[in-house]
C-alpha cells in the first residue's frame, strides 16, 4: 500500500520567497492571493496564517530585515560595549549588507509605485521598530529633569535618526559604485557628522561630510549630462 503523501509544510519564509520570485519575474505583484497560492501549491489559509495582504507582507519584509540585522549584532559580544555612534554605524552596515544581498527585491518594492509616498509607506512598520531601537541607543545631549521636555527631546532624536536612515536608504538605492563602497563612506561620514552636531561642537567631520555630498552631487550631474 502506498504511503500517504506528506503535506507540504508552508512557512513564512517559503511564502516570502515565492512572492519575491513572482514579483521579480513578472515585474508586478500577483493579481490576487488566490492566484498566487494556486500557482505555488498552497491554500489561501496558508497565506493568511502569516499575512493579511500583499501590502502587509511587503511592510513586514523590511521589519524582518531589521530584526535579523539586530539579531546578528546582538550575537556579537563586542557590540554590547560599543558607544552609541558605533552601535548605530554597525546597525547601518549590517542592514545595508542584507539589503544588498536582496537588492533587486528591495529596489522593486521602493520604486514599484509612481507615487513616492506610497513607496515610502512600505517602510511604515520599519519606522516603528527603528524609532524604538534608536531610543535605546541614542544618548540625550542635554540633561533635563522636566518629563515633558524629555519626551520632546527623545522625539526629536528619534525622528532625526529616522531621517538619517532614510537618507542612507536613498543614497544606497542610487549608489553605482563597486560593491556599494560609497554607501559605506556615506554611513561613516553621516553618523560621525550627526553625532558631532548633536553632542559636540561641530568639527571637521561636518565639513568632510558636506564635501562628500557636494562631490557626489556634482559627479551625478555630470554623469547624466
Tab-separated table of C-alpha atoms in Angstrom:
chain	number	residue	atom	x	y	z
A	1	UNK	CA	0.000	0.000	0.000
A	2	UNK	CA	1.371	3.377	-0.953
A	3	UNK	CA	2.341	5.630	1.907
A	4	UNK	CA	0.216	8.773	2.247
A	5	UNK	CA	1.784	11.892	0.833
A	6	UNK	CA	3.179	14.253	3.403
A	7	UNK	CA	1.502	17.629	3.424
A	8	UNK	CA	3.755	20.419	2.218
A	9	UNK	CA	4.908	22.481	5.176
A	10	UNK	CA	4.207	26.134	4.470
A	11	UNK	CA	6.366	28.630	6.316
A	12	UNK	CA	6.560	32.406	6.333
A	13	UNK	CA	9.943	32.266	4.592
A	14	UNK	CA	8.544	29.998	1.881
A	15	UNK	CA	5.710	32.418	1.138
A	16	UNK	CA	8.042	35.426	1.058
A	17	UNK	CA	10.455	33.583	-1.230
A	18	UNK	CA	7.651	32.647	-3.631
A	19	UNK	CA	6.283	36.200	-3.577
A	20	UNK	CA	9.734	37.660	-4.225
A	21	UNK	CA	10.272	35.328	-7.159
A	22	UNK	CA	6.872	36.171	-8.655
A	23	UNK	CA	7.355	39.934	-8.389
A	24	UNK	CA	10.855	39.908	-9.850
A	25	UNK	CA	9.896	37.505	-12.643
A	26	UNK	CA	6.702	39.304	-13.673
A	27	UNK	CA	7.630	42.854	-12.688
A	28	UNK	CA	4.412	43.201	-10.691
A	29	UNK	CA	2.616	41.681	-7.729
A	30	UNK	CA	0.147	38.786	-8.258
A	31	UNK	CA	-3.391	39.773	-9.214
A	32	UNK	CA	-4.812	38.112	-6.117
A	33	UNK	CA	-3.908	35.924	-3.172
A	34	UNK	CA	-5.997	33.159	-4.765
A	35	UNK	CA	-3.940	33.241	-7.959
A	36	UNK	CA	-0.678	33.370	-6.015
A	37	UNK	CA	-1.360	30.400	-3.747
A	38	UNK	CA	-2.673	28.220	-6.580
A	39	UNK	CA	0.494	28.822	-8.567
A	40	UNK	CA	2.568	27.768	-5.571
A	41	UNK	CA	0.602	24.705	-4.439
A	42	UNK	CA	-0.692	26.404	-1.312
A	43	UNK	CA	-4.051	27.154	0.221
A	44	UNK	CA	-5.334	30.636	0.959
A	45	UNK	CA	-5.369	29.724	4.639
A	46	UNK	CA	-1.615	29.076	4.414
A	47	UNK	CA	-1.027	32.629	3.241
A	48	UNK	CA	-3.399	34.260	5.719
A	49	UNK	CA	-1.785	32.375	8.568
A	50	UNK	CA	1.113	34.817	8.244
A	51	UNK	CA	-0.049	37.806	6.203
A	52	UNK	CA	-3.316	39.715	5.886
A	53	UNK	CA	-2.436	41.007	2.422
A	54	UNK	CA	0.388	41.503	-0.065
A	55	UNK	CA	0.774	45.030	1.297
A	56	UNK	CA	1.301	43.685	4.816
A	57	UNK	CA	3.835	41.153	3.512
A	58	UNK	CA	5.830	43.934	1.855
A	59	UNK	CA	5.878	46.040	5.013
A	60	UNK	CA	6.814	43.037	7.123
A	61	UNK	CA	9.690	42.253	4.751
A	62	UNK	CA	11.562	45.342	5.957
A	63	UNK	CA	10.758	44.597	9.597
A	64	UNK	CA	12.239	41.118	9.155
A	65	UNK	CA	15.391	42.638	7.664
A	66	UNK	CA	15.640	44.914	10.690
A	67	UNK	CA	15.063	42.089	13.177
A	68	UNK	CA	17.615	39.808	11.545
A	69	UNK	CA	20.215	42.591	11.398
A	70	UNK	CA	19.755	43.283	15.100
A	71	UNK	CA	19.876	39.568	15.889
A	72	UNK	CA	23.243	39.264	14.160
A	73	UNK	CA	24.609	42.276	16.019
A	74	UNK	CA	23.446	41.095	19.426
A	75	UNK	CA	25.264	37.801	18.920
A	76	UNK	CA	28.473	39.816	18.802
A	77	UNK	CA	29.654	40.404	22.368
A	78	UNK	CA	31.717	43.409	21.296
A	79	UNK	CA	28.582	45.178	20.050
A	80	UNK	CA	27.203	45.368	23.588
A	81	UNK	CA	30.124	47.558	24.685
A	82	UNK	CA	30.059	49.890	21.674
A	83	UNK	CA	29.417	53.599	22.076
A	84	UNK	CA	26.136	54.881	20.630
A	85	UNK	CA	27.673	56.090	17.357
A	86	UNK	CA	29.449	52.780	16.818
A	87	UNK	CA	26.275	50.814	17.543
A	88	UNK	CA	24.330	52.853	15.021
A	89	UNK	CA	27.065	52.524	12.394
A	90	UNK	CA	27.247	48.768	12.968
A	91	UNK	CA	23.496	48.516	12.514
A	92	UNK	CA	23.563	50.508	9.276
A	93	UNK	CA	26.435	48.460	7.853
A	94	UNK	CA	24.680	45.188	8.740
A	95	UNK	CA	21.261	46.289	7.486
A	96	UNK	CA	22.525	47.538	4.142
A	97	UNK	CA	24.704	44.484	3.665
A	98	UNK	CA	21.487	42.486	3.923
A	99	UNK	CA	19.679	44.940	1.664
A	100	UNK	CA	22.436	44.499	-0.919
A	101	UNK	CA	22.005	40.717	-0.789
A	102	UNK	CA	18.326	41.282	-1.659
A	103	UNK	CA	18.797	44.453	-3.702
A	104	UNK	CA	16.577	43.539	-6.662
A	105	UNK	CA	13.508	42.990	-4.486
A	106	UNK	CA	14.192	45.947	-2.187
A	107	UNK	CA	14.550	48.271	-5.188
A	108	UNK	CA	11.394	46.778	-6.706
A	109	UNK	CA	9.408	47.457	-3.533
A	110	UNK	CA	10.615	51.028	-3.141
A	111	UNK	CA	10.199	52.001	-6.783
A	112	UNK	CA	7.129	49.924	-7.639
A	113	UNK	CA	4.608	52.741	-7.449
A	114	UNK	CA	4.794	56.005	-9.378
A	115	UNK	CA	3.701	57.778	-6.202
A	116	UNK	CA	6.796	58.117	-3.956
A	117	UNK	CA	4.620	58.438	-0.852
A	118	UNK	CA	3.088	55.014	-1.457
A	119	UNK	CA	6.552	53.521	-1.775
A	120	UNK	CA	7.629	55.273	1.417
A	121	UNK	CA	4.531	53.862	3.120
A	122	UNK	CA	6.037	50.394	2.803
A	123	UNK	CA	8.564	51.459	5.418
A	124	UNK	CA	5.906	52.442	7.977
A	125	UNK	CA	6.303	49.335	10.142
A	126	UNK	CA	10.091	49.507	9.813
A	127	UNK	CA	9.865	53.084	11.068
A	128	UNK	CA	8.033	51.948	14.208
A	129	UNK	CA	10.648	49.388	15.228
A	130	UNK	CA	13.535	51.627	14.194
A	131	UNK	CA	12.316	54.518	16.359
A	132	UNK	CA	12.141	52.178	19.356
A	133	UNK	CA	15.676	50.964	18.624
A	134	UNK	CA	17.020	54.494	18.214
A	135	UNK	CA	15.636	55.480	21.610
A	136	UNK	CA	17.584	52.661	23.287
A	137	UNK	CA	20.975	53.666	21.907
A	138	UNK	CA	20.869	57.452	21.495
A	139	UNK	CA	22.052	59.421	24.487
A	140	UNK	CA	20.315	62.648	25.416
A	141	UNK	CA	22.561	65.594	24.500
A	142	UNK	CA	21.015	67.758	27.237
A	143	UNK	CA	20.211	66.504	30.734
A	144	UNK	CA	16.701	67.716	31.530
A	145	UNK	CA	14.573	66.862	34.544
A	146	UNK	CA	11.175	68.006	33.248
A	147	UNK	CA	9.360	64.960	31.857
A	148	UNK	CA	7.502	66.801	29.081
A	149	UNK	CA	10.701	68.343	27.726
A	150	UNK	CA	12.492	64.984	27.950
A	151	UNK	CA	9.801	63.401	25.792
A	152	UNK	CA	10.145	66.180	23.220
A	153	UNK	CA	13.915	65.730	23.156
A	154	UNK	CA	13.532	61.970	22.710
A	155	UNK	CA	11.103	62.500	19.840
A	156	UNK	CA	13.448	64.935	18.103
A	157	UNK	CA	16.365	62.490	18.412
A	158	UNK	CA	14.266	59.609	17.102
A	159	UNK	CA	12.904	61.488	14.114
A	160	UNK	CA	16.321	62.920	13.230
A	161	UNK	CA	17.776	59.420	13.313
A	162	UNK	CA	14.955	58.110	11.109
A	163	UNK	CA	15.602	60.851	8.561
A	164	UNK	CA	19.256	59.861	8.569
A	165	UNK	CA	18.255	56.236	7.961
A	166	UNK	CA	16.095	57.318	5.015
A	167	UNK	CA	18.919	59.411	3.582
A	168	UNK	CA	21.214	56.371	3.672
A	169	UNK	CA	18.473	54.288	2.063
A	170	UNK	CA	18.141	56.823	-0.747
A	171	UNK	CA	21.899	57.046	-1.262
A	172	UNK	CA	22.238	53.250	-1.362
A	173	UNK	CA	19.426	52.931	-3.918
A	174	UNK	CA	21.254	55.305	-6.261
A	175	UNK	CA	24.789	54.137	-5.498
A	176	UNK	CA	26.563	52.826	-8.600
A	177	UNK	CA	29.999	52.342	-7.033
A	178	UNK	CA	31.612	48.846	-6.984
A	179	UNK	CA	30.304	46.804	-4.061
A	180	UNK	CA	28.424	49.956	-2.982
A	181	UNK	CA	31.589	51.277	-1.379
A	182	UNK	CA	30.322	54.865	-1.422
A	183	UNK	CA	27.369	53.868	0.745
A	184	UNK	CA	29.837	52.680	3.388
A	185	UNK	CA	31.582	56.050	3.209
A	186	UNK	CA	28.220	57.832	3.412
A	187	UNK	CA	27.293	55.864	6.540
A	188	UNK	CA	30.609	56.544	8.224
A	189	UNK	CA	30.628	60.277	7.499
A	190	UNK	CA	26.926	60.908	8.154
A	191	UNK	CA	26.958	59.162	11.544
A	192	UNK	CA	30.143	60.959	12.601
A	193	UNK	CA	28.774	64.321	11.470
A	194	UNK	CA	25.346	63.838	13.075
A	195	UNK	CA	26.814	62.834	16.438
A	196	UNK	CA	29.241	65.752	16.396
A	197	UNK	CA	26.367	68.067	15.567
A	198	UNK	CA	24.159	66.694	18.361
A	199	UNK	CA	26.675	66.076	21.114
A	200	UNK	CA	29.763	68.160	20.389
A	201	UNK	CA	30.826	71.461	18.919
A	202	UNK	CA	30.648	70.953	15.115
A	203	UNK	CA	34.044	69.778	13.914
A	204	UNK	CA	35.835	68.894	10.728
A	205	UNK	CA	33.507	65.894	10.307
A	206	UNK	CA	30.674	68.255	9.305
A	207	UNK	CA	32.870	69.830	6.646
A	208	UNK	CA	34.072	66.424	5.427
A	209	UNK	CA	30.515	65.139	5.090
A	210	UNK	CA	29.472	68.291	3.247
A	211	UNK	CA	32.373	67.918	0.825
A	212	UNK	CA	31.456	64.283	0.220
A	213	UNK	CA	27.827	65.158	-0.543
A	214	UNK	CA	28.856	68.015	-2.833
A	215	UNK	CA	31.276	65.795	-4.729
A	216	UNK	CA	28.652	63.081	-5.201
A	217	UNK	CA	26.062	65.606	-6.341
A	218	UNK	CA	28.425	67.127	-8.890
A	219	UNK	CA	29.515	63.709	-10.163
A	220	UNK	CA	25.864	62.748	-10.564
A	221	UNK	CA	25.082	65.900	-12.505
A	222	UNK	CA	27.947	65.477	-14.943
A	223	UNK	CA	27.435	61.733	-15.383
A	224	UNK	CA	23.843	62.359	-16.501
A	225	UNK	CA	24.675	65.195	-18.885
